[in-house]
Each structure stands twice: as C-alpha cells, then as structure tokens.
PDB file of C-alpha atoms in Angstrom:
ATOM      1  CA  MET A  51     -18.894-112.572 132.503  1.00  0.00           C
ATOM      2  CA  THR A  52     -15.376-112.001 130.883  1.00  0.00           C
ATOM      3  CA  ARG A  53     -15.322-109.127 128.357  1.00  0.00           C
ATOM      4  CA  PRO A  54     -13.855-109.918 125.031  1.00  0.00           C
ATOM      5  CA  ASP A  55     -10.403-108.366 124.441  1.00  0.00           C
ATOM      6  CA  PRO A  56     -10.589-105.700 121.812  1.00  0.00           C
ATOM      7  CA  SER A  57      -7.210-106.868 120.512  1.00  0.00           C
ATOM      8  CA  ASP A  58      -8.847-110.363 119.614  1.00  0.00           C
ATOM      9  CA  ALA A  59     -11.334-108.435 117.508  1.00  0.00           C
ATOM     10  CA  ALA A  60      -8.529-106.650 115.674  1.00  0.00           C
ATOM     11  CA  ARG A  61      -6.805-109.924 114.995  1.00  0.00           C
ATOM     12  CA  GLU A  62      -9.935-111.338 113.518  1.00  0.00           C
ATOM     13  CA  THR A  63     -10.517-108.128 111.435  1.00  0.00           C
ATOM     14  CA  PHE A  64      -6.856-108.388 110.121  1.00  0.00           C
ATOM     15  CA  LEU A  65      -7.441-112.030 109.029  1.00  0.00           C
ATOM     16  CA  ARG A  66     -10.913-111.465 107.602  1.00  0.00           C
ATOM     17  CA  VAL A  67      -9.579-108.457 105.405  1.00  0.00           C
ATOM     18  CA  ALA A  68      -6.367-109.837 104.658  1.00  0.00           C
ATOM     19  CA  LEU A  69      -7.640-113.277 103.395  1.00  0.00           C
ATOM     20  CA  ALA A  70     -10.452-111.792 101.390  1.00  0.00           C
ATOM     21  CA  PRO A  71     -10.296-111.336  97.572  1.00  0.00           C
ATOM     22  CA  SER A  72      -8.449-108.382  96.516  1.00  0.00           C
ATOM     23  CA  SER A  73     -10.470-105.092  96.797  1.00  0.00           C
ATOM     24  CA  GLU A  74      -9.864-101.367  97.047  1.00  0.00           C
ATOM     25  CA  GLY A  75      -8.551-100.164 100.379  1.00  0.00           C
ATOM     26  CA  GLN A  76      -7.734-103.780 101.474  1.00  0.00           C
ATOM     27  CA  LEU A  77      -4.041-103.253 102.209  1.00  0.00           C
ATOM     28  CA  LEU A  78      -4.634-100.195 104.363  1.00  0.00           C
ATOM     29  CA  ARG A  79      -7.487-101.726 106.256  1.00  0.00           C
ATOM     30  CA  ALA A  80      -5.535-104.856 107.007  1.00  0.00           C
ATOM     31  CA  LEU A  81      -2.677-102.916 108.386  1.00  0.00           C
ATOM     32  CA  GLU A  82      -4.759-100.672 110.482  1.00  0.00           C
ATOM     33  CA  ALA A  83      -6.269-103.901 112.082  1.00  0.00           C
ATOM     34  CA  GLN A  84      -2.750-105.326 112.541  1.00  0.00           C
ATOM     35  CA  SER A  85      -1.524-102.038 114.298  1.00  0.00           C
ATOM     36  CA  HIS A  86      -4.543-102.151 116.655  1.00  0.00           C
ATOM     37  CA  TYR A  87      -3.974-105.787 117.549  1.00  0.00           C
ATOM     38  CA  LEU A  88      -0.133-105.703 118.043  1.00  0.00           C
ATOM     39  CA  GLN A  89      -0.341-102.306 120.007  1.00  0.00           C
ATOM     40  CA  ARG A  90      -3.173-103.762 122.012  1.00  0.00           C
ATOM     41  CA  GLY A  91      -5.481-100.954 121.004  1.00  0.00           C
ATOM     42  CA  ASN A  92      -2.980 -98.187 121.971  1.00  0.00           C
ATOM     43  CA  THR A  93      -3.110 -96.495 118.489  1.00  0.00           C
ATOM     44  CA  TRP A  94      -2.715 -92.841 117.502  1.00  0.00           C
ATOM     45  CA  ASP A  95      -6.039 -90.899 118.126  1.00  0.00           C
ATOM     46  CA  GLY A  96      -5.208 -88.511 115.225  1.00  0.00           C
ATOM     47  CA  TYR A  97      -4.880 -91.177 112.577  1.00  0.00           C
ATOM     48  CA  GLU A  98      -8.338 -90.781 110.819  1.00  0.00           C
ATOM     49  CA  GLU A  99      -8.024 -87.038 110.521  1.00  0.00           C
ATOM     50  CA  ARG A 100      -4.563 -87.236 109.248  1.00  0.00           C
ATOM     51  CA  LEU A 101      -5.321 -89.836 106.698  1.00  0.00           C
ATOM     52  CA  ALA A 102      -8.432 -87.887 105.510  1.00  0.00           C
ATOM     53  CA  ASP A 103      -6.316 -84.836 104.986  1.00  0.00           C
ATOM     54  CA  LEU A 104      -3.767 -86.655 103.069  1.00  0.00           C
ATOM     55  CA  GLU A 105      -6.576 -88.259 100.816  1.00  0.00           C
ATOM     56  CA  THR A 106      -8.056 -84.926 100.001  1.00  0.00           C
ATOM     57  CA  LEU A 107      -4.632 -83.412  99.164  1.00  0.00           C
ATOM     58  CA  ALA A 108      -3.779 -86.411  96.936  1.00  0.00           C
ATOM     59  CA  LEU A 109      -7.053 -85.906  94.966  1.00  0.00           C
ATOM     60  CA  PHE A 110      -6.145 -82.239  94.562  1.00  0.00           C
ATOM     61  CA  ARG A 111      -2.510 -82.699  93.619  1.00  0.00           C
ATOM     62  CA  THR A 112      -3.020 -85.409  90.974  1.00  0.00           C
ATOM     63  CA  LYS A 113      -6.133 -83.984  89.212  1.00  0.00           C
ATOM     64  CA  ASP A 114      -4.404 -82.020  86.373  1.00  0.00           C
ATOM     65  CA  ALA A 115      -1.996 -84.803  85.574  1.00  0.00           C
ATOM     66  CA  LEU A 116      -4.727 -87.404  85.487  1.00  0.00           C
ATOM     67  CA  ASP A 117      -6.897 -85.159  83.407  1.00  0.00           C
ATOM     68  CA  ARG A 118      -4.077 -85.360  80.822  1.00  0.00           C
ATOM     69  CA  GLY A 119      -3.845 -89.134  81.452  1.00  0.00           C
ATOM     70  CA  ASP A 120      -0.294 -88.927  82.690  1.00  0.00           C
ATOM     71  CA  HIS A 121       0.044 -91.473  85.561  1.00  0.00           C
ATOM     72  CA  HIS A 122       3.847 -90.891  85.668  1.00  0.00           C
ATOM     73  CA  GLU A 123       3.449 -87.241  86.503  1.00  0.00           C
ATOM     74  CA  ALA A 124       0.553 -87.982  88.916  1.00  0.00           C
ATOM     75  CA  ALA A 125       2.725 -90.344  90.754  1.00  0.00           C
ATOM     76  CA  ALA A 126       5.464 -87.805  90.934  1.00  0.00           C
ATOM     77  CA  GLU A 127       3.071 -85.366  92.383  1.00  0.00           C
ATOM     78  CA  LEU A 128       2.093 -87.869  95.065  1.00  0.00           C
ATOM     79  CA  MET A 129       5.766 -88.282  96.004  1.00  0.00           C
ATOM     80  CA  ALA A 130       6.160 -84.611  96.226  1.00  0.00           C
ATOM     81  CA  LEU A 131       3.175 -84.366  98.452  1.00  0.00           C
ATOM     82  CA  MET A 132       4.388 -87.036 100.722  1.00  0.00           C
ATOM     83  CA  ARG A 133       7.783 -85.276 101.047  1.00  0.00           C
ATOM     84  CA  GLU A 134       6.211 -81.816 101.610  1.00  0.00           C
ATOM     85  CA  SER A 135       4.035 -83.411 104.196  1.00  0.00           C
ATOM     86  CA  GLY A 136       6.932 -84.590 106.201  1.00  0.00           C
ATOM     87  CA  PHE A 137       7.232 -88.280 105.221  1.00  0.00           C
ATOM     88  CA  GLU A 138      10.799 -89.665 105.165  1.00  0.00           C
ATOM     89  CA  GLY A 139      12.817 -92.759 105.901  1.00  0.00           C
ATOM     90  CA  ASN A 140      13.576 -93.175 109.586  1.00  0.00           C
ATOM     91  CA  ARG A 141      17.358 -93.790 109.079  1.00  0.00           C
ATOM     92  CA  GLU A 142      18.266 -92.701 112.657  1.00  0.00           C
ATOM     93  CA  SER A 143      15.904 -95.180 114.357  1.00  0.00           C
ATOM     94  CA  TYR A 144      15.247 -97.863 111.450  1.00  0.00           C
ATOM     95  CA  GLU A 145      14.633-100.630 113.996  1.00  0.00           C
ATOM     96  CA  ASP A 146      11.910 -98.674 115.890  1.00  0.00           C
ATOM     97  CA  VAL A 147       8.802-100.888 115.787  1.00  0.00           C
ATOM     98  CA  ARG A 148       6.691 -97.986 115.139  1.00  0.00           C
ATOM     99  CA  ASN A 149       8.079 -97.828 111.745  1.00  0.00           C
ATOM    100  CA  SER A 150       5.974-100.840 110.921  1.00  0.00           C
ATOM    101  CA  PHE A 151       2.661 -99.554 112.332  1.00  0.00           C
ATOM    102  CA  ILE A 152       0.757 -97.479 109.881  1.00  0.00           C
ATOM    103  CA  ASP A 153      -0.992 -95.138 112.248  1.00  0.00           C
ATOM    104  CA  ARG A 154       2.439 -94.306 113.789  1.00  0.00           C
ATOM    105  CA  VAL A 155       3.958 -93.690 110.354  1.00  0.00           C
ATOM    106  CA  LEU A 156       1.200 -91.073 109.865  1.00  0.00           C
ATOM    107  CA  GLU A 157       1.736 -89.694 113.179  1.00  0.00           C
ATOM    108  CA  THR A 158       5.506 -89.253 112.964  1.00  0.00           C
ATOM    109  CA  GLY A 159       6.105 -89.008 109.274  1.00  0.00           C
ATOM    110  CA  ARG A 160       8.806 -91.552 109.639  1.00  0.00           C
ATOM    111  CA  GLY A 161       8.839 -95.169 108.399  1.00  0.00           C
ATOM    112  CA  ILE A 162      10.686 -97.875 106.520  1.00  0.00           C
ATOM    113  CA  PRO A 163      10.719 -98.611 102.762  1.00  0.00           C
ATOM    114  CA  ILE A 164       7.529-100.744 102.824  1.00  0.00           C
ATOM    115  CA  THR A 165       5.337 -98.749 105.120  1.00  0.00           C
ATOM    116  CA  LEU A 166       6.114 -95.387 103.433  1.00  0.00           C
ATOM    117  CA  SER A 167       5.303 -97.255 100.112  1.00  0.00           C
ATOM    118  CA  VAL A 168       1.953 -98.373 101.619  1.00  0.00           C
ATOM    119  CA  VAL A 169       1.047 -94.852 102.279  1.00  0.00           C
ATOM    120  CA  ALA A 170       2.007 -93.999  98.674  1.00  0.00           C
ATOM    121  CA  ILE A 171       0.012 -96.915  97.302  1.00  0.00           C
ATOM    122  CA  HIS A 172      -3.037 -95.996  99.469  1.00  0.00           C
ATOM    123  CA  LEU A 173      -3.073 -92.324  98.232  1.00  0.00           C
ATOM    124  CA  ALA A 174      -2.622 -93.429  94.594  1.00  0.00           C
ATOM    125  CA  GLU A 175      -5.540 -95.760  94.961  1.00  0.00           C
ATOM    126  CA  VAL A 176      -7.720 -92.954  96.403  1.00  0.00           C
ATOM    127  CA  ALA A 177      -6.631 -90.629  93.495  1.00  0.00           C
ATOM    128  CA  GLY A 178      -6.846 -93.264  90.763  1.00  0.00           C
ATOM    129  CA  VAL A 179      -3.167 -93.303  89.896  1.00  0.00           C
ATOM    130  CA  ASN A 180      -1.785 -96.601  88.703  1.00  0.00           C
ATOM    131  CA  LEU A 181       1.001 -96.889  91.309  1.00  0.00           C
ATOM    132  CA  GLY A 182       1.939-100.434  92.305  1.00  0.00           C
ATOM    133  CA  GLY A 183       4.236-101.793  95.055  1.00  0.00           C
ATOM    134  CA  ILE A 184       7.347-103.596  94.156  1.00  0.00           C
ATOM    135  CA  GLY A 185       8.817-106.314  96.468  1.00  0.00           C
ATOM    136  CA  PHE A 186      12.362-105.392  95.573  1.00  0.00           C
ATOM    137  CA  PRO A 187      15.130-107.436  97.333  1.00  0.00           C
ATOM    138  CA  GLY A 188      16.041-105.511 100.546  1.00  0.00           C
ATOM    139  CA  HIS A 189      14.122-102.370  99.801  1.00  0.00           C
ATOM    140  CA  PHE A 190      10.444-102.006  98.940  1.00  0.00           C
ATOM    141  CA  LEU A 191       9.605 -99.578  96.102  1.00  0.00           C
ATOM    142  CA  VAL A 192       6.637 -98.317  94.150  1.00  0.00           C
ATOM    143  CA  GLY A 193       6.264 -97.800  90.337  1.00  0.00           C
ATOM    144  CA  VAL A 194       4.065 -96.636  87.495  1.00  0.00           C
ATOM    145  CA  ASP A 195       3.537 -98.645  84.277  1.00  0.00           C
ATOM    146  CA  LEU A 196       5.253-101.789  85.884  1.00  0.00           C
ATOM    147  CA  ASP A 197       3.841-104.064  83.126  1.00  0.00           C
ATOM    148  CA  GLY A 198       4.856-101.730  80.443  1.00  0.00           C
ATOM    149  CA  PRO A 199       8.137-101.127  78.460  1.00  0.00           C
ATOM    150  CA  ALA A 200       9.193 -97.968  80.323  1.00  0.00           C
ATOM    151  CA  PRO A 201       8.269 -98.094  84.014  1.00  0.00           C
ATOM    152  CA  THR A 202       9.065 -95.188  86.424  1.00  0.00           C
ATOM    153  CA  ILE A 203      10.293 -96.332  89.884  1.00  0.00           C
ATOM    154  CA  PHE A 204       9.983 -94.303  92.903  1.00  0.00           C
ATOM    155  CA  ASP A 205      11.729 -94.711  96.426  1.00  0.00           C
ATOM    156  CA  PRO A 206       9.337 -93.297  99.007  1.00  0.00           C
ATOM    157  CA  PHE A 207      12.101 -94.075 101.731  1.00  0.00           C
ATOM    158  CA  GLY A 208      14.471 -91.780  99.790  1.00  0.00           C
ATOM    159  CA  GLY A 209      12.107 -88.834  99.517  1.00  0.00           C
ATOM    160  CA  GLY A 210      10.289 -90.228  96.568  1.00  0.00           C
ATOM    161  CA  GLN A 211      13.214 -89.826  94.184  1.00  0.00           C
ATOM    162  CA  VAL A 212      13.101 -91.646  90.770  1.00  0.00           C
ATOM    163  CA  LEU A 213      15.492 -94.519  90.535  1.00  0.00           C
ATOM    164  CA  SER A 214      17.156 -95.231  87.232  1.00  0.00           C
ATOM    165  CA  PHE A 215      17.886 -98.710  86.116  1.00  0.00           C
ATOM    166  CA  SER A 216      21.592 -98.333  87.018  1.00  0.00           C
ATOM    167  CA  GLU A 217      20.514 -97.198  90.445  1.00  0.00           C
ATOM    168  CA  LEU A 218      18.268-100.204  90.710  1.00  0.00           C
ATOM    169  CA  ALA A 219      20.956-102.585  89.591  1.00  0.00           C
ATOM    170  CA  ALA A 220      23.242-101.293  92.268  1.00  0.00           C
ATOM    171  CA  LEU A 221      20.590-101.724  94.955  1.00  0.00           C
ATOM    172  CA  TYR A 222      19.878-105.193  93.775  1.00  0.00           C
ATOM    173  CA  THR A 223      23.570-105.981  94.020  1.00  0.00           C
ATOM    174  CA  ARG A 224      23.994-104.549  97.557  1.00  0.00           C
ATOM    175  CA  ALA A 225      20.908-106.385  98.698  1.00  0.00           C
ATOM    176  CA  THR A 226      21.655-109.872  97.115  1.00  0.00           C
ATOM    177  CA  GLY A 227      25.326-109.835  96.432  1.00  0.00           C
ATOM    178  CA  ARG A 228      24.616-110.830  92.815  1.00  0.00           C
ATOM    179  CA  HIS A 229      25.991-108.277  90.317  1.00  0.00           C
ATOM    180  CA  LEU A 230      23.493-107.135  87.555  1.00  0.00           C
ATOM    181  CA  THR A 231      23.640-104.633  84.949  1.00  0.00           C
ATOM    182  CA  ALA A 232      21.015-102.074  84.260  1.00  0.00           C
ATOM    183  CA  HIS A 233      19.782-104.140  81.156  1.00  0.00           C
ATOM    184  CA  ALA A 234      19.699-107.572  82.892  1.00  0.00           C
ATOM    185  CA  PRO A 235      16.503-109.403  82.302  1.00  0.00           C
ATOM    186  CA  MET A 236      16.532-110.562  86.085  1.00  0.00           C
ATOM    187  CA  LEU A 237      16.441-106.890  87.081  1.00  0.00           C
ATOM    188  CA  ARG A 238      13.354-106.197  84.938  1.00  0.00           C
ATOM    189  CA  ASP A 239      11.763-109.342  86.496  1.00  0.00           C
ATOM    190  CA  ALA A 240      12.231-107.941  89.909  1.00  0.00           C
ATOM    191  CA  LEU A 241       9.874-104.908  89.146  1.00  0.00           C
ATOM    192  CA  VAL A 242       6.672-106.854  89.075  1.00  0.00           C
ATOM    193  CA  PRO A 243       3.629-105.595  91.040  1.00  0.00           C
ATOM    194  CA  ALA A 244       3.464-107.039  94.564  1.00  0.00           C
ATOM    195  CA  PRO A 245       0.133-108.626  95.526  1.00  0.00           C
ATOM    196  CA  THR A 246      -1.513-107.191  98.671  1.00  0.00           C
ATOM    197  CA  ARG A 247      -0.939-110.329 100.573  1.00  0.00           C
ATOM    198  CA  SER A 248       2.646-110.602  99.858  1.00  0.00           C
ATOM    199  CA  ILE A 249       3.032-106.948 101.155  1.00  0.00           C
ATOM    200  CA  LEU A 250       1.244-108.080 104.355  1.00  0.00           C
ATOM    201  CA  VAL A 251       3.581-111.023 104.696  1.00  0.00           C
ATOM    202  CA  ARG A 252       6.597-108.702 104.256  1.00  0.00           C
ATOM    203  CA  VAL A 253       5.399-106.258 106.802  1.00  0.00           C
ATOM    204  CA  SER A 254       4.656-109.187 109.206  1.00  0.00           C
ATOM    205  CA  ASN A 255       8.067-110.720 108.705  1.00  0.00           C
ATOM    206  CA  ASN A 256       9.676-107.294 109.613  1.00  0.00           C
ATOM    207  CA  LEU A 257       7.543-107.332 112.750  1.00  0.00           C
ATOM    208  CA  ARG A 258       8.616-110.848 113.654  1.00  0.00           C
ATOM    209  CA  HIS A 259      12.216-110.071 113.288  1.00  0.00           C
ATOM    210  CA  HIS A 260      11.893-107.013 115.362  1.00  0.00           C
ATOM    211  CA  TYR A 261      10.187-108.714 118.187  1.00  0.00           C
ATOM    212  CA  LEU A 262      12.604-111.613 118.164  1.00  0.00           C
ATOM    213  CA  ARG A 263      15.513-109.187 118.275  1.00  0.00           C
ATOM    214  CA  ARG A 264      14.141-107.427 121.465  1.00  0.00           C
ATOM    215  CA  GLY A 265      13.187-110.594 123.100  1.00  0.00           C
ATOM    216  CA  SER A 266       9.373-109.975 122.973  1.00  0.00           C
ATOM    217  CA  GLN A 267       8.261-113.536 122.682  1.00  0.00           C
ATOM    218  CA  ASP A 268       4.599-112.958 123.111  1.00  0.00           C
ATOM    219  CA  ARG A 269       4.382-110.355 120.360  1.00  0.00           C
ATOM    220  CA  ALA A 270       6.627-112.596 118.239  1.00  0.00           C
ATOM    221  CA  ALA A 271       4.223-115.407 118.635  1.00  0.00           C
ATOM    222  CA  ASP A 272       1.393-113.247 117.692  1.00  0.00           C
ATOM    223  CA  VAL A 273       2.876-112.133 114.461  1.00  0.00           C
ATOM    224  CA  VAL A 274       3.975-115.817 113.636  1.00  0.00           C
ATOM    225  CA  SER A 275       0.295-116.764 114.141  1.00  0.00           C
ATOM    226  CA  LEU A 276      -0.723-114.302 111.579  1.00  0.00           C
ATOM    227  CA  LEU A 277       1.894-115.334 109.190  1.00  0.00           C
ATOM    228  CA  ALA A 278       0.686-118.983 109.439  1.00  0.00           C
ATOM    229  CA  ARG A 279      -2.703-117.873 108.358  1.00  0.00           C
ATOM    230  CA  LEU A 280      -1.340-115.714 105.408  1.00  0.00           C
ATOM    231  CA  ARG A 281       0.857-118.626 104.274  1.00  0.00           C
ATOM    232  CA  PRO A 282      -1.042-121.728 105.197  1.00  0.00           C
ATOM    233  CA  ARG A 283       0.847-123.989 102.868  1.00  0.00           C
ATOM    234  CA  GLU A 284       3.949-123.568 104.849  1.00  0.00           C
ATOM    235  CA  LEU A 285       4.222-126.414 107.218  1.00  0.00           C
ATOM    236  CA  GLU A 286       7.135-125.197 109.003  1.00  0.00           C
ATOM    237  CA  LEU A 287       5.536-121.876 109.727  1.00  0.00           C
ATOM    238  CA  ARG A 288       2.437-123.647 111.192  1.00  0.00           C
ATOM    239  CA  LYS A 289       4.711-125.733 113.415  1.00  0.00           C
ATOM    240  CA  LEU A 290       6.591-122.704 114.676  1.00  0.00           C
ATOM    241  CA  ALA A 291       3.350-120.884 115.411  1.00  0.00           C
ATOM    242  CA  THR A 292       2.160-123.811 117.547  1.00  0.00           C
ATOM    243  CA  ALA A 293       5.581-124.093 119.281  1.00  0.00           C
ATOM    244  CA  MET A 294       5.866-120.368 120.059  1.00  0.00           C
ATOM    245  CA  GLY A 295       2.230-120.296 121.338  1.00  0.00           C
ATOM    246  CA  ARG A 296       3.105-123.135 123.760  1.00  0.00           C
ATOM    247  CA  ARG A 297       6.231-121.402 124.860  1.00  0.00           C
ATOM    248  CA  VAL A 298       4.384-118.103 125.626  1.00  0.00           C
ATOM    249  CA  GLU A 299       1.736-120.073 127.550  1.00  0.00           C
ATOM    250  CA  THR A 300       4.491-121.641 129.614  1.00  0.00           C
ATOM    251  CA  LEU A 301       6.044-118.286 130.366  1.00  0.00           C
ATOM    252  CA  ASN A 302       2.740-116.842 131.464  1.00  0.00           C
TER     253      ASN A 302
END
C-alpha cells in the first residue's frame, strides 16, 4: 500500500484553513501549512517553541498600554519587541525563498515586508492589539486605527519605524510611478486593512515569482494551483494551473 505524502496533507490543510471564514489565528495557521507543503515537510524544528516565547513576550510587553486602552503604544511595543528579538528585513538576500516561509522567518529573524508583517499581525492578535495588515503598493505595512482619522503606520521591514504620510506618499510614488502628496485621498485609500485571503494571495504570488525566476517549474506549479483555489473566479489562473500541472507531469 502506498503511504500518503505528508506534503499532500499540508496542502489540504492550507486550503481548508485559507478558504474557511475569517477566524483568529487563521493567517498564521495557513502559512504554517503552506510552508510545510512547499518545503516538503522540511520545516524548522524550533518553530513552535520560538513562537510560544514570542507570544508570551507580546502579552507582557503590551499589557500596560492595553490597560490604558492605548493600542498605538501597544503596537509600538510590539515593533520594539520584534526589533529586540532580532527581526529585520533581509536586504542582503531579499530573493531568498526562505523569506516567504513563516518558520524560516522565525528561525533567522529575516524576512520580506509581508512575512515580517504577518509575525507582527499574529503577535498583535494574541495580545489583543488592533493592528491590521496593509497591502500597500510594493511594500506591505501594518497599522493601528486604519479606519479612523489618525492611523499610525509601521514598517516591520524597516525595524518597525513609524511612517509619516509624506514618507508613505514617497513610497507610493516609488512603487507605482504615480506622484501623490501626503494629503491625497488616494493615499488614504491605500491604507485599508487587508483581508486574510488577500495576504495569502500576496505571499503566494511572491513565491510563484521566486520559483519561476529560479526555474523550479514543479514548485511554481504547486503555488499556482493554490492561487487558483484562492481566486477561483480568475479563469486565466485556473487555465495556467492546469497547463503548468501538465507541463510538470511531462517533465517527470
């Protein structure tokens, strides 16, 4: 009897979690499963212990601020905790695929904007801090009071620094080529909270581009198949998933 491939179980776990209604811990659980699937089970053994330690520290660091009802300060404490715990943007090896695997981000302390933001979002969720992800053009961010008149925007890739609206406008211009001022309504519109599924799609797109760049057709096909399930209304994506799957079967 052929034994089931553990990576197949991880794929099904990813899809089950990712496609379920929004719930606490959903984002991290989905990325854990995706990491397990794409690394074929070769994940970091110290992940659970490291995560538990960070969660405990997050609760401790944010308690005083939350007792005062100050989510802005609590979020700043989380950014400081991540910085002091060694998390930073991997500028030297930005294209390293490990930057997109949540277990490896916790192992190395290095990541890209979106995965470092995921760590921040999860710790905030555990601690009860109202910190949301922001699918900003070209550079994922996090922020507090995103639906309010005076949001505070943090850049986990940049050490958790607070970004002014002038800095956000410059970042938007670099990413899109479209000049905006700090007071442009379009800039404010770009600071809406990102739903869990959109974050998973963005992480998956990063992985797809990485695997295609390095010529890993089988892994790219795996990621495209996930994207086709995450965005089922995109006919071209479903066609691409089918075509890439056939190509990989031919190569094998």
